[in-house]
Coordinates of C-alpha atoms in Angstrom, one line a residue:
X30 CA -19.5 -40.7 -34.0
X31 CA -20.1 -44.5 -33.4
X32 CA -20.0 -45.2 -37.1
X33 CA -16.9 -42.7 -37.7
X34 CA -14.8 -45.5 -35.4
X35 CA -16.5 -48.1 -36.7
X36 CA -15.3 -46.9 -40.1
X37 CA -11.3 -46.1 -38.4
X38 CA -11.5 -49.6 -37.0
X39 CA -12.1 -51.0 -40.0
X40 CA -9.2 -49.1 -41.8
X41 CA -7.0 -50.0 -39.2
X42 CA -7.5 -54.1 -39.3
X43 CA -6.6 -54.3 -43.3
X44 CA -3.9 -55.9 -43.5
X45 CA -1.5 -53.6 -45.3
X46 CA -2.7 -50.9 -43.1
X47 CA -2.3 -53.6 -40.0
X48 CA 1.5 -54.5 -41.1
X49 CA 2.3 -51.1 -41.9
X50 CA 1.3 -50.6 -37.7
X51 CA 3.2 -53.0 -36.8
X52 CA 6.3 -52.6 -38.9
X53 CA 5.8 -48.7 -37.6
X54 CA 5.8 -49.5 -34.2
X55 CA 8.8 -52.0 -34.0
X56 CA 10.9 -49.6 -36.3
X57 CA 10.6 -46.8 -33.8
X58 CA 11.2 -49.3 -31.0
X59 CA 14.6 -49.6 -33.6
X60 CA 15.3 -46.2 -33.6
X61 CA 15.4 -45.4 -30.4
X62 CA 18.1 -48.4 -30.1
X63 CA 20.2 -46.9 -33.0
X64 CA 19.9 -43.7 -31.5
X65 CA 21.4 -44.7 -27.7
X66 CA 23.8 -46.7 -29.5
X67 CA 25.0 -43.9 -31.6
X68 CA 25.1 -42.0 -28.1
X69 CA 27.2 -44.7 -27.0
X70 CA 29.7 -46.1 -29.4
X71 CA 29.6 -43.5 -32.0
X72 CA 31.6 -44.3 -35.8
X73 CA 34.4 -46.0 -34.0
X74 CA 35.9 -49.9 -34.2
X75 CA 34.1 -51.0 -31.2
X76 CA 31.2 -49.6 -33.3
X77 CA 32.6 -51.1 -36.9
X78 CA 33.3 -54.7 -34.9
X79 CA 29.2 -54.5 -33.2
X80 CA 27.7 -54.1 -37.0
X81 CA 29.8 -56.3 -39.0
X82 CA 29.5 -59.0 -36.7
X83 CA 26.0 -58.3 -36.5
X84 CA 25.4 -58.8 -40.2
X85 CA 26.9 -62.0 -40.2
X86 CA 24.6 -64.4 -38.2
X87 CA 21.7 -62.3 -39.6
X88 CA 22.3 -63.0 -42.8
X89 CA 21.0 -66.5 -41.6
X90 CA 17.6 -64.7 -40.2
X91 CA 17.4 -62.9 -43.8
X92 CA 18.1 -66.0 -46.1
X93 CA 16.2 -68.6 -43.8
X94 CA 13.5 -66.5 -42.5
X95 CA 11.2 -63.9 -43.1
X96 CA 12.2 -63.9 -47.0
X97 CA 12.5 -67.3 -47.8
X98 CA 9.1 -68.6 -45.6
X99 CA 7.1 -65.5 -46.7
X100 CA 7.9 -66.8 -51.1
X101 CA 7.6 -70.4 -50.4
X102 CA 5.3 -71.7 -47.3
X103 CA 2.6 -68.8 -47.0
X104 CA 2.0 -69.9 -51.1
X105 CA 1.3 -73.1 -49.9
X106 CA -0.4 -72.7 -46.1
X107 CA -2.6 -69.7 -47.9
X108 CA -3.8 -72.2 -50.9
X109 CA -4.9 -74.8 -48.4
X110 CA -7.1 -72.8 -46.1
X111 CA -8.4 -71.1 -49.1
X112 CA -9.6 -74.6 -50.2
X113 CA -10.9 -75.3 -46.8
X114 CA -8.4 -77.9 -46.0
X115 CA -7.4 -76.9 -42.7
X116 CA -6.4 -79.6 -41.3
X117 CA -4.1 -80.4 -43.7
X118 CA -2.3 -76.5 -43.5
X119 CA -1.7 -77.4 -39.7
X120 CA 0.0 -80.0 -40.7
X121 CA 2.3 -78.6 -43.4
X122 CA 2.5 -75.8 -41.0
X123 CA 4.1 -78.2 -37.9
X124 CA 6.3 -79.8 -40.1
X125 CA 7.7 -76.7 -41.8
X126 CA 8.6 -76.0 -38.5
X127 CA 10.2 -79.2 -37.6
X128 CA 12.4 -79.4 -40.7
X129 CA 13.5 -75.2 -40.3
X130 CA 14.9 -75.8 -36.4
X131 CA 16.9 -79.3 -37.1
X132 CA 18.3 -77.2 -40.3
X133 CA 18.6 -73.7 -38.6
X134 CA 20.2 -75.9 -35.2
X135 CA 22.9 -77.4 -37.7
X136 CA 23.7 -74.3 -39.4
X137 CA 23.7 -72.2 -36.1
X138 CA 26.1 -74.7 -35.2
X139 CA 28.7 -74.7 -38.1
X140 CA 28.4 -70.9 -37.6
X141 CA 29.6 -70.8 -33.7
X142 CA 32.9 -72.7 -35.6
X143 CA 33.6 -71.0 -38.5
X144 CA 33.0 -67.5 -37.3
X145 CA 36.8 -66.4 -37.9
X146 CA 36.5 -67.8 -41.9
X147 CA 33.5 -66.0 -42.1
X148 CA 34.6 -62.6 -40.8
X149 CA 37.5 -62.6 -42.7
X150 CA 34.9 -63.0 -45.8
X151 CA 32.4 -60.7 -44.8
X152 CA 35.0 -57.7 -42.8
X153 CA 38.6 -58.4 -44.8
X154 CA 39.5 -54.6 -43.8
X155 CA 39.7 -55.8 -40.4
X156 CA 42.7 -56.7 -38.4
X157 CA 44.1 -56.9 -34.7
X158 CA 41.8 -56.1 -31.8
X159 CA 39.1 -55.0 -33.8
X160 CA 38.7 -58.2 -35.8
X161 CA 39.6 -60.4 -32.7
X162 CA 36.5 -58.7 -30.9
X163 CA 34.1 -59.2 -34.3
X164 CA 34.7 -62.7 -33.9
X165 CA 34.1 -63.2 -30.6
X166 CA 30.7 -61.2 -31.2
X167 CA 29.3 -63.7 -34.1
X168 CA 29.7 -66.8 -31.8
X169 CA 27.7 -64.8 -29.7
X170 CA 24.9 -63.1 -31.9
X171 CA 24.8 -66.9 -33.7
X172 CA 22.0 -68.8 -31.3
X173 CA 20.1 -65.4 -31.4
X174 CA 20.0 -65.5 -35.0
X175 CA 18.7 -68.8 -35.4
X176 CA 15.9 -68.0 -32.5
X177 CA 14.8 -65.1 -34.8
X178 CA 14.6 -67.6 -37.9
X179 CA 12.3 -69.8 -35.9
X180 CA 10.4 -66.5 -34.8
X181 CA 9.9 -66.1 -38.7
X182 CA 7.6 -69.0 -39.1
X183 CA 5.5 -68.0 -36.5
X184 CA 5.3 -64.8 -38.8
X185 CA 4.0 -67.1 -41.6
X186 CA 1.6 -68.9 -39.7
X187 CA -0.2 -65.8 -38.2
X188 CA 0.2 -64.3 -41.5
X189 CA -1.9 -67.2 -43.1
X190 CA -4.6 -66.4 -40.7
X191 CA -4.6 -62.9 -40.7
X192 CA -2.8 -61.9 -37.6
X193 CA -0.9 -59.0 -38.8
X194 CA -0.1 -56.9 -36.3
X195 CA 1.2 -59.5 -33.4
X196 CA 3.4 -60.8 -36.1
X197 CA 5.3 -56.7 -36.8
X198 CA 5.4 -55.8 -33.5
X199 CA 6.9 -58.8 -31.8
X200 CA 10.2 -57.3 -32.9
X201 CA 9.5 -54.5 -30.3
X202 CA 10.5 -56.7 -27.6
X203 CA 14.0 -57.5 -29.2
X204 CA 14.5 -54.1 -29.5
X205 CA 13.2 -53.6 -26.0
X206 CA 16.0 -56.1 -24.7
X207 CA 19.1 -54.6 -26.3
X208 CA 17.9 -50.9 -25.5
X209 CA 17.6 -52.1 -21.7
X210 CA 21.4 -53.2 -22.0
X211 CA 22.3 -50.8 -23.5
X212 CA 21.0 -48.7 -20.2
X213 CA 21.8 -50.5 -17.5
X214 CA 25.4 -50.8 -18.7
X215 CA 26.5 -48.1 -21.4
X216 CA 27.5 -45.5 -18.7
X217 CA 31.5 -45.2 -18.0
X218 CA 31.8 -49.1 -19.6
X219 CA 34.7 -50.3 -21.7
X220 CA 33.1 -49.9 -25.6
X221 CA 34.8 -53.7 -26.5
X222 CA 33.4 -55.2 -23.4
X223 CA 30.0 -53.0 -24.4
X224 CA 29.5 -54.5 -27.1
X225 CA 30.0 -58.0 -25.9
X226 CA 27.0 -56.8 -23.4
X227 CA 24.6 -56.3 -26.2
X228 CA 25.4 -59.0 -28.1
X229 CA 23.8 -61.3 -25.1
X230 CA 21.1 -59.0 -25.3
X231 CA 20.5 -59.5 -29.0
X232 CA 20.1 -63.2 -27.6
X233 CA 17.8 -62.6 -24.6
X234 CA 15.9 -60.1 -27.0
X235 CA 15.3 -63.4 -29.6
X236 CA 13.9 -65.3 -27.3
X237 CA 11.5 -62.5 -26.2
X238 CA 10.4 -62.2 -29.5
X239 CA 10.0 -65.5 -30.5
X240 CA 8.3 -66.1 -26.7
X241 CA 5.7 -63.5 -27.9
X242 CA 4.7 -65.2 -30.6
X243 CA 4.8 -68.8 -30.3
X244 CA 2.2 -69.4 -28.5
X245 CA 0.0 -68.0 -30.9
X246 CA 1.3 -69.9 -33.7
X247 CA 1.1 -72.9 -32.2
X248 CA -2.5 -73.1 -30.9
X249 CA -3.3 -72.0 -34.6
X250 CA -1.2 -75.2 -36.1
X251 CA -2.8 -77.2 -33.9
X252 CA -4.6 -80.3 -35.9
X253 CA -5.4 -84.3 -35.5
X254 CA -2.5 -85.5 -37.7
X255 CA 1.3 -86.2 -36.7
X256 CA 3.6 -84.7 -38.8
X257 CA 4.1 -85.8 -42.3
X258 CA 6.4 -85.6 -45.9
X259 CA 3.5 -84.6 -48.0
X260 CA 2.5 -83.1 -51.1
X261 CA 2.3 -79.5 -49.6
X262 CA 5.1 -79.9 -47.9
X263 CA 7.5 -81.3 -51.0
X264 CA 5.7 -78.1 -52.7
X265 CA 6.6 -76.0 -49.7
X266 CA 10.7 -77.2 -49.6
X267 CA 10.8 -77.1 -53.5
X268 CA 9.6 -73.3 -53.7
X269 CA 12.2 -72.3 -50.8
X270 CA 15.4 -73.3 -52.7
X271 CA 14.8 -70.8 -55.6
X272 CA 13.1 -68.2 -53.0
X273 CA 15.5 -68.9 -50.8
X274 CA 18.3 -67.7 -53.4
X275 CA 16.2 -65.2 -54.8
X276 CA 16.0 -63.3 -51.6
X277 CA 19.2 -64.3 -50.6
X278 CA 20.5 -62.6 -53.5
X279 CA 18.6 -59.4 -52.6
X280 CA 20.1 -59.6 -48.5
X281 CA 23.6 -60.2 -50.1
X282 CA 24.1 -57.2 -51.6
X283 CA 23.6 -55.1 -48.3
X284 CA 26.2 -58.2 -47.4
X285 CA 28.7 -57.0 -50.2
X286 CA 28.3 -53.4 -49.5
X287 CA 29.7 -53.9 -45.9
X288 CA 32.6 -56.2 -46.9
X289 CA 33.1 -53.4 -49.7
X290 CA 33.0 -51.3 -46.7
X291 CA 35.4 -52.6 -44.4
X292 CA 38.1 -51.8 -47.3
X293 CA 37.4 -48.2 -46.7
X294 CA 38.4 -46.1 -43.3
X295 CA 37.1 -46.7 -40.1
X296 CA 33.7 -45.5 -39.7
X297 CA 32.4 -46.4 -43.3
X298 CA 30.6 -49.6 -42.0
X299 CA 28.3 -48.1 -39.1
X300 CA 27.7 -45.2 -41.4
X301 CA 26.6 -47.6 -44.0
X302 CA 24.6 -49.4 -41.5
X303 CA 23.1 -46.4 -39.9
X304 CA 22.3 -45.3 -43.5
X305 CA 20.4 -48.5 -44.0
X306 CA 18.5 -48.3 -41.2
X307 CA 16.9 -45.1 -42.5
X308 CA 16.6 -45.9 -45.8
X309 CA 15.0 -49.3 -45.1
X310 CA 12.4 -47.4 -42.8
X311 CA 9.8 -46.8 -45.8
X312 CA 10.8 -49.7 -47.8
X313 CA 9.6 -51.8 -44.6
X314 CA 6.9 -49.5 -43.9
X315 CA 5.2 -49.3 -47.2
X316 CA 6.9 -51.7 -49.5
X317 CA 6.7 -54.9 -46.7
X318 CA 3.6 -53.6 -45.6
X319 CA 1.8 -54.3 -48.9
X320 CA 3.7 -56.7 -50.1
X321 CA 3.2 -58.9 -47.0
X322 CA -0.4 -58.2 -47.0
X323 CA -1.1 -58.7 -50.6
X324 CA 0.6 -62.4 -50.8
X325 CA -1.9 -64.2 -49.0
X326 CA -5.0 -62.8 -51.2
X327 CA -2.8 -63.2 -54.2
X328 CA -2.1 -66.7 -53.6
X329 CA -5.9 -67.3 -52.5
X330 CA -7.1 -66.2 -55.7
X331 CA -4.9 -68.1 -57.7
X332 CA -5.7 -71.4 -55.1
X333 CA -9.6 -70.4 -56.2
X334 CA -8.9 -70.5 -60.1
X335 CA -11.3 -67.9 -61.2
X336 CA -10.0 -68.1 -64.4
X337 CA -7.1 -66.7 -66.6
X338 CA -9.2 -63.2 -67.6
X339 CA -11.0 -62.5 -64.1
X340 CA -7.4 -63.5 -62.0
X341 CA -6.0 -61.7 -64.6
X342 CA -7.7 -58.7 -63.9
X343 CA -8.4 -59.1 -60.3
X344 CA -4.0 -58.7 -59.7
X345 CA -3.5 -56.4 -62.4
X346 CA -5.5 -54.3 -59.9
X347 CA -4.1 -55.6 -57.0
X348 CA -0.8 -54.2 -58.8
X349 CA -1.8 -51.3 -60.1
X350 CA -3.4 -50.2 -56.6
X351 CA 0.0 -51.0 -54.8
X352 CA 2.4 -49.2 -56.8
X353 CA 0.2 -46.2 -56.8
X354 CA 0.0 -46.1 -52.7
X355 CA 3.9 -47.1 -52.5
X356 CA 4.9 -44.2 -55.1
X357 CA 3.1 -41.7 -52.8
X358 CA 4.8 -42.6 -49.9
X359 CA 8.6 -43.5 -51.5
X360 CA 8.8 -40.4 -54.1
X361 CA 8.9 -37.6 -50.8
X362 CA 11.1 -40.3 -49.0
X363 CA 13.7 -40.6 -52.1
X364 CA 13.3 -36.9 -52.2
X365 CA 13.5 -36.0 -48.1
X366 CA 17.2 -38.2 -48.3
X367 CA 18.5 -36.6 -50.8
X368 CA 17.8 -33.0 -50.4
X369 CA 17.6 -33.3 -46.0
X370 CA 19.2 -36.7 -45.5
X371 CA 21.6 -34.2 -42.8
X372 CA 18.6 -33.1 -41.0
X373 CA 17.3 -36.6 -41.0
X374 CA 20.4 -38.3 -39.7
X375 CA 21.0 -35.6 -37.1
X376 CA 17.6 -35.2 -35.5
X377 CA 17.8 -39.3 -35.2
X378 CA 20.9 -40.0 -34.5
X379 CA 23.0 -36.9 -33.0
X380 CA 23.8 -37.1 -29.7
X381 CA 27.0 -38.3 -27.4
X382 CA 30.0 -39.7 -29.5
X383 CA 27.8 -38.8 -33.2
X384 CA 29.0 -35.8 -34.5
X385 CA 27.7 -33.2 -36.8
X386 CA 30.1 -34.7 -39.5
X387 CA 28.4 -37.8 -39.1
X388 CA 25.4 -36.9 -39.7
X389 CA 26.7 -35.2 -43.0
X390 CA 28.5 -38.6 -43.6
X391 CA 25.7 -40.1 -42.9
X392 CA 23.4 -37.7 -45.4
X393 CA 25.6 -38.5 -48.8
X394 CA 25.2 -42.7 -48.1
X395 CA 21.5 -41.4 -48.1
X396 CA 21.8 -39.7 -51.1
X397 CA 23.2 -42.6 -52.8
X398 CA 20.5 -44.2 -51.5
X399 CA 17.7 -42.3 -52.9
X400 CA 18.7 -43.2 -56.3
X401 CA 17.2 -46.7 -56.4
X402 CA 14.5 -46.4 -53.7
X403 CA 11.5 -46.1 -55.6
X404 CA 12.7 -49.5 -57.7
X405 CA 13.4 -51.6 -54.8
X406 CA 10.3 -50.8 -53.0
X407 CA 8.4 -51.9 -56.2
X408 CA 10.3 -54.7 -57.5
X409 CA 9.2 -56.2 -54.1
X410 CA 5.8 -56.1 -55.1
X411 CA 6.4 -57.6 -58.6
X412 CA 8.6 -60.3 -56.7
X413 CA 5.3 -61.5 -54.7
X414 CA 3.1 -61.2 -57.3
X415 CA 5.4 -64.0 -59.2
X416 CA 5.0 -66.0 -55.9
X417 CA 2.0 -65.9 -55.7
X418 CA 1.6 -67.4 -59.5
X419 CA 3.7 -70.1 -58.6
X420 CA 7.1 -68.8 -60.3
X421 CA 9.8 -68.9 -58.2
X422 CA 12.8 -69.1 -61.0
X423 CA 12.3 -65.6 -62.6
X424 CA 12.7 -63.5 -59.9
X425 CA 15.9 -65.7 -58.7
X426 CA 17.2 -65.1 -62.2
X427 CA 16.7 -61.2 -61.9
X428 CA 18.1 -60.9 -58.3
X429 CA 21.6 -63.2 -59.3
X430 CA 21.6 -60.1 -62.0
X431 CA 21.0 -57.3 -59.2
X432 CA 23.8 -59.2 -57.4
X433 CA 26.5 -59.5 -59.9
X434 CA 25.9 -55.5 -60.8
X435 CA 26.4 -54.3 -57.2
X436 CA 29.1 -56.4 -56.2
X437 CA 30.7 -54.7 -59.6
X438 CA 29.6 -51.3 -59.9
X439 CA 30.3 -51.2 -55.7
X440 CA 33.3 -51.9 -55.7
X441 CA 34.4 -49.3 -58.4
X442 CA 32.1 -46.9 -57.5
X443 CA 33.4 -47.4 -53.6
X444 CA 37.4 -48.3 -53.7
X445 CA 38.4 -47.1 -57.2
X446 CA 36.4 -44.0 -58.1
X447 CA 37.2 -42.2 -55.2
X448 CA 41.1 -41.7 -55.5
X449 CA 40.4 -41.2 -59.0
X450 CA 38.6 -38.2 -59.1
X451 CA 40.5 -37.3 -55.9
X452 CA 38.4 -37.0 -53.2
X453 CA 38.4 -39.1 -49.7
X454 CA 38.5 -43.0 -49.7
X455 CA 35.9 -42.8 -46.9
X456 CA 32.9 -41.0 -49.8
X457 CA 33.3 -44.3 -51.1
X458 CA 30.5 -45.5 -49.1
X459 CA 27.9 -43.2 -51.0
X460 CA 29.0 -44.9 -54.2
X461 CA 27.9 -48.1 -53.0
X462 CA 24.3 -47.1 -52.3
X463 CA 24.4 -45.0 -55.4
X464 CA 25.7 -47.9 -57.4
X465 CA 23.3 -50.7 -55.8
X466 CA 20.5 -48.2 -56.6
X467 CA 21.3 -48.2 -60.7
X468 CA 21.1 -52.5 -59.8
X469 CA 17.8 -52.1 -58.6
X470 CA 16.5 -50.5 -61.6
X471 CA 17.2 -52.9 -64.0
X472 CA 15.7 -55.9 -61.6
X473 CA 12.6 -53.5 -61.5
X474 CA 12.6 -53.5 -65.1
X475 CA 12.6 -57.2 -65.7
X476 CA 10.9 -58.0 -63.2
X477 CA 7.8 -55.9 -64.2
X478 CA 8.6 -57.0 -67.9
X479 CA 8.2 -60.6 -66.8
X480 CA 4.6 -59.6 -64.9
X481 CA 3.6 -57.3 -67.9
X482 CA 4.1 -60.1 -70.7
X483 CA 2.0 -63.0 -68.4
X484 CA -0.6 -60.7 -67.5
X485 CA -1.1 -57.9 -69.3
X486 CA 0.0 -54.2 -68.6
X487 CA 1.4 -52.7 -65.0
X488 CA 2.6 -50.0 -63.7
X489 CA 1.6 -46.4 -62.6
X490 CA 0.7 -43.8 -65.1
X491 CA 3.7 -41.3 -66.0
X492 CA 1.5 -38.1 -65.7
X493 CA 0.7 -39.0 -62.1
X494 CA 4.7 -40.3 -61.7
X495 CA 5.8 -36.6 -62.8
X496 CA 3.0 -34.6 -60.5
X497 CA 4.7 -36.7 -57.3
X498 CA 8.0 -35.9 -58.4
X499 CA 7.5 -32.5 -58.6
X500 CA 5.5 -32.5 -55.8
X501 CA 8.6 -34.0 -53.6
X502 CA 11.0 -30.9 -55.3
X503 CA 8.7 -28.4 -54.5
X504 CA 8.2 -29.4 -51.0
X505 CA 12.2 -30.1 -50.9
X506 CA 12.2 -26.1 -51.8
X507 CA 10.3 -25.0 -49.3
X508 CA 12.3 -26.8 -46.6
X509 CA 15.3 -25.9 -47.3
X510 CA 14.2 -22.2 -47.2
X511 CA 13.1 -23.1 -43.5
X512 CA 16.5 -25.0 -42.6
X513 CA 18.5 -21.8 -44.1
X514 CA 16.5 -19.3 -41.7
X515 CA 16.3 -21.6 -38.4
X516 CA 19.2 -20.3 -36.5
X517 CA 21.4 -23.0 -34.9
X518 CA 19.8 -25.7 -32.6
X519 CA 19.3 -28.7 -30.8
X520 CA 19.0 -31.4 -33.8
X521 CA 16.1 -32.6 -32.4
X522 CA 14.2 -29.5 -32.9
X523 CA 15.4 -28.3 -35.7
X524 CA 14.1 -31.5 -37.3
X525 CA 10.8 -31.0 -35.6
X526 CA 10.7 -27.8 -37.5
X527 CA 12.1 -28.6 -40.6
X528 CA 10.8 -31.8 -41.5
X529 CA 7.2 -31.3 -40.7
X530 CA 7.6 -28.5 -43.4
X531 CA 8.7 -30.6 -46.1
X532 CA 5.9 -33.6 -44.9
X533 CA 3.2 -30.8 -45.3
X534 CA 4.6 -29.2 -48.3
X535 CA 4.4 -32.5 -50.2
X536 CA 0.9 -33.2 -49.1
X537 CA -0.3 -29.4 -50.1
X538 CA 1.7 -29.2 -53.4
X539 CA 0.2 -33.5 -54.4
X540 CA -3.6 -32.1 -53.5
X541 CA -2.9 -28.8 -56.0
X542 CA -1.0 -30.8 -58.6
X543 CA -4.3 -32.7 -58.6
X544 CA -3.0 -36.4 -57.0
X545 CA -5.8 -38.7 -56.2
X546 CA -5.0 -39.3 -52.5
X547 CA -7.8 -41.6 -52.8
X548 CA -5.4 -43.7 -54.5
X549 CA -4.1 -44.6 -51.0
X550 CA -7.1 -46.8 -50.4
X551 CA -6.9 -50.6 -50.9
X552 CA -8.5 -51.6 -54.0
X553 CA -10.6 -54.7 -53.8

C-alpha cells in the first residue's frame, strides 16, 4: 500500500497533472459563482450590463497577463535557471515586475477615463440605463483587473520553479469573494445596484488572489542584485510585444464575439458568456494544463542545446505525447456539447431566473462551439512549442489570421445569416462560435505546418483520431437513449444520471475500440 501512494503522489506532483488540479479546483470554485449568478440575474440587462463590462477591463488581465508573461518571461526566467544562473533570473524576475505595475498602473488609469469610449466599442447594441450602468461597472472592475495582471507574474515565477498548483488555485479565492457577495446581498436586492455589489467584490477578490500568492513569489525572486535593464530582461520585453499580440489576437476574438453580440437581442451576451465558460472548462483543464506545464521543460531543453537531432526528437515527443492526451479528453467534450450541451447547461446552470429555454439557448452556442474545440485546444500547444524555440512572429502572424476570419465570418454568420434563412436574430449567437470555430482550424493548420517543416512530423495518427471519434458518437447514442427514458426531473439529477452515462460509455467503447489509455501518461 505504501508504495501504491507513493506511486499516486508522484502522478499527482507532474506538472500537467498538478495544473490540471489546480485549474480543476478554481474552475469549480467558477461554477458554483456562474451558477448563483444565473440564480440571481438570469439572461436579463442587469445580466447583459455585469458581462460586458466585465470583459472589458479583463481584456487587460488576458493581453497583459497570464498570455503575454507565460510566451515571453517564463522563456527567459526558465533558460536562466536551467543554466544555473539564478541569481541573475531573480533579478529579471523583480524587474519584470517593476516594469508590468508602472505600465499596468497607467493603463488601469487611462481605463477608469475612457470607460464610456470603450463600452461603446466593445457593447454598441447598448443604450439608456443599461449602458449607463455598464459604464459605471468598468470604472469599477478596472483596479481589480490590473491586480489580477500583477497576480499573473506571480504565476510565472512559481511556474519557473515548479509551483504548479498554488499558482491554479489562487483563483479560488476570487471566486470565493464574488460568490460571498453574491450571498450576503443577492436576496430581494435591486439587480442594477447588484451588480454594482459584485463588481467591488471582483476587486476585493483580486487582491485575495494576488495576496495568496505574492508572498511566495517574492521570497523566490529574492537575490543580491538591485534591479537592472539587462540582457534577459531586453530579451524578456522584446518577446512580449509579438506574444503580447499574438495572444491578444486569440482573447480578441471572444472580445469581437460579444460586441457582435450586443447587436443581437437582449440575452445573447450572457448566453454567450455562459457558453464560454463551459466550453473553456476543458480547453483550461487539458489544453492550459499541458501547455503550461510543457513550456518550462521545452524552453530548458532548448536553454541546454542538446543538439538540432536529440532536441529535435526530444519535442517531437513532447508534441506528439500532448496531442494524444488532449484528443482523449477534447473529442468526448466536443462531442458531450454538441449532442447534450442542454443537459450540460441545465444541470449547471438552471435554477432561479435561468429558464429551461436558456439552457436550450445556451446548448446551440455550445454546439457552435464544438466545432473548433479540438483545434483551439491544440493550436495552444503548437503556439508554446514555437515559444519555446524562440519564435514569437509566426504564431502572431497566424492569430491576426484567426482574428480577421472571426470578426468576418461572425458577423455574417451572427447578424446577417439569420434573417436570411429566417429564423430568430437571437440564433445569431451560435453562428459566432460556429464561425470562430472554422477560424481555429486554419490557425491549427498553419501553426502545426510551421512546427512540422522546422522539426520534422507532428500530430496524432488518424486511425486512433477516427477510434475517439467514434468512440464520443457511440457514447453520445447511448446517452441519449438514457435522457429519452428518464422521466422529467430536477436538472441536477437528471445530469447526474445522464452524463455519467455518456462519461462511461466513452471510456468502455475507447478500451474496446482498442485506445491506448496509456497514452494519457506523460512521456519523458
Amino acid at each position: 500500500m505504501p508504495g501504491k501512494l507513493q506511486s499516486l503522489a508522484r502522478r499527482f506532483a507532474r506538472p500537467d497533472a498538478a495544473v490540471g488540479a489546480g485549474i480543476l479546483i478554481s474552475r469549480l470554485a467558477g461554477l458554483v459563482r456562474v451558477r448563483i449568478f444565473a440564480h440571481y440575474f438570469g439572461l436579463g440587462d442587469a445580466a447583459d450590463a455585469f458581462n460586458a463590462a466585465f470583459r472589458i477591463p479583463n481584456l487587460l488581465q488576458n493581453l497583459f497577463g497570464e498570455g503575454a508573461l507565460s510566451g515571453s518571461f517564463i522563456p527567459v526566467h526558465a533558460a536562466l535557471r536551467a543554466r544555473g544562473e539564478h541569481d541573475a533570473a531573480a533579478q529579471t524576475a523583480r524587474t519584470i515586475f517593476a516594469l508590468l505595475a508602472l505600465a499596468i498602473s497607467i493603463l488601469v488609469l487611462l481605463g477608469i477615463l475612457t470607460a464610456p469610449v470603450l463600452v461603446d466599442a466593445i457593447a454598441p447594441g447598448f443604450h439608456g440605463g443599461k449602458r449607463a450602468l455598464t459604464v459605471q461597472l468598468v470604472r469599477v472592475l478596472f483596479p481589480g483587473a490590473g491586480i489580477l495582471v500583477i497576480s499573473a507574474w506571480c504565476l510565472g515565477v512559481l511556474n519557473s520553479h515548479g509551483r504548479f498548483l498554488l499558482a491554479y488555485t489562487a483563483p479560488v479565492a476570487w471566486n470565493a469573494a464574488m460568490i460571498a457577495t453574491l450571498l450576503l446581498f443577492g436576496a430581494g436586492r435591486e439587480l442594477d445596484t447588484l451588480a454594482l455589489y459584485l463588481a467591488w467584490g471582483s476587486v476585493l477578490g483580486s487582491a485575495l488572489q494576488f495576496g495568496v500568492q505574492a508572498p511566495w513569489a517574492w521570497q523566490l525572486s529574492r537575490g543580491p542584485d538591485g534591479l537592472s535593464w539587462s540582457v534577459p530582461v531586453q530579451q524578456a520585453v522584446r518577446n512580449f510585444m509579438p506574444v503580447l499580440v499574438s495572444r491578444g489576437a486569440v482573447q480578441l476574438t471572444g472580445y469581437i464575439d460579444a460586441m457582435i453580440a450586443s447587436l443581437l437581442p437582449t440575452g445573447a451576451v450572457t448566453g454567450l458568456t455562459n457558453a464560454q465558460l463551459l466550453y473553456t472548462l476543458p480547453v483550461s483543464l487539458f489544453g492550459i494544463a499541458i501547455s503550461a506545464a510543457e513550456l518550462p521543460a521545452m524552453s530548458g531543453d532548448a536553454a541546454r542545446d542538446e543538439g538540432p537531432g536529440g532536441r529535435n526528437d526530444a519535442l517531437r515527443r513532447r508534441i506528439d505525447g500532448g496531442l494524444q492526451r488532449l484528443a482523449f479528453f477534447i473529442v468526448p467534450s466536443a462531442v458531450a456539447f454538441a449532442a447534450l450541451g442542454d443537459v450540460v447547461a441545465a444541470t449547471l446552470l438552471q435554477t432561479g431566473r435561468f429558464r429551461p429555454e436558456d439552457s436550450r439557448y445556451v446548448w446551440a452556442i455550445l454546439a457552435g462551439s464544438s466545432i473548433g474545440l479540438l483545434a483551439t485546444t491544440m493550436a495552444r500547444l503548437y503556439s508554446v512549442a514555437h515559444y519555446a524555440l524562440g519564435d514569437t512572429r509566426r504564431p502572431l502572424r497566424y492569430a491576426l489570421v484567426r482574428l480577421v476570419l472571426v470578426t468576418t465570418l461572425g458577423y455574417v454568420c451572427a447578424v446577417l445569416v439569420p434573417p436570411a434563412i429566417g429564423i430568430a436574430r437571437e440564433w445569431g449567437a451560435a453562428g459566432l462560435t460556429a464561425s470562430a470555430g472554422v477560424a481555429g482550424w486554419i490557425e491549427f493548420l498553419l501553426l502545426r505546418r510551421s512546427i512540422n517543416a522546422r522539426i520534422g512530423p507532428t500530430g496524432v495518427r488518424a486511425s486512433h483520431m477516427v477510434r475517439l471519434w467514434s468512440s464520443g458518437v457511440g457514447a453520445a447514442l447511448l446517452a441519449w437513449g438514457v435522457k429519452l427514458l428518464v422521466p422529467p426531473l430536477n436538472p441536477l439529477l437528471r445530469g447526474a444520471i445522464v452524463l455519467p452515462v455518456f462519461g462511461a460509455g466513452f471510456l468502455g467503447i475507447a478500451v474496446l475500440a482498442g485506445v491506448p489509455l496509456v497514452g494519457l501518461r506523460r512521456k519523458r
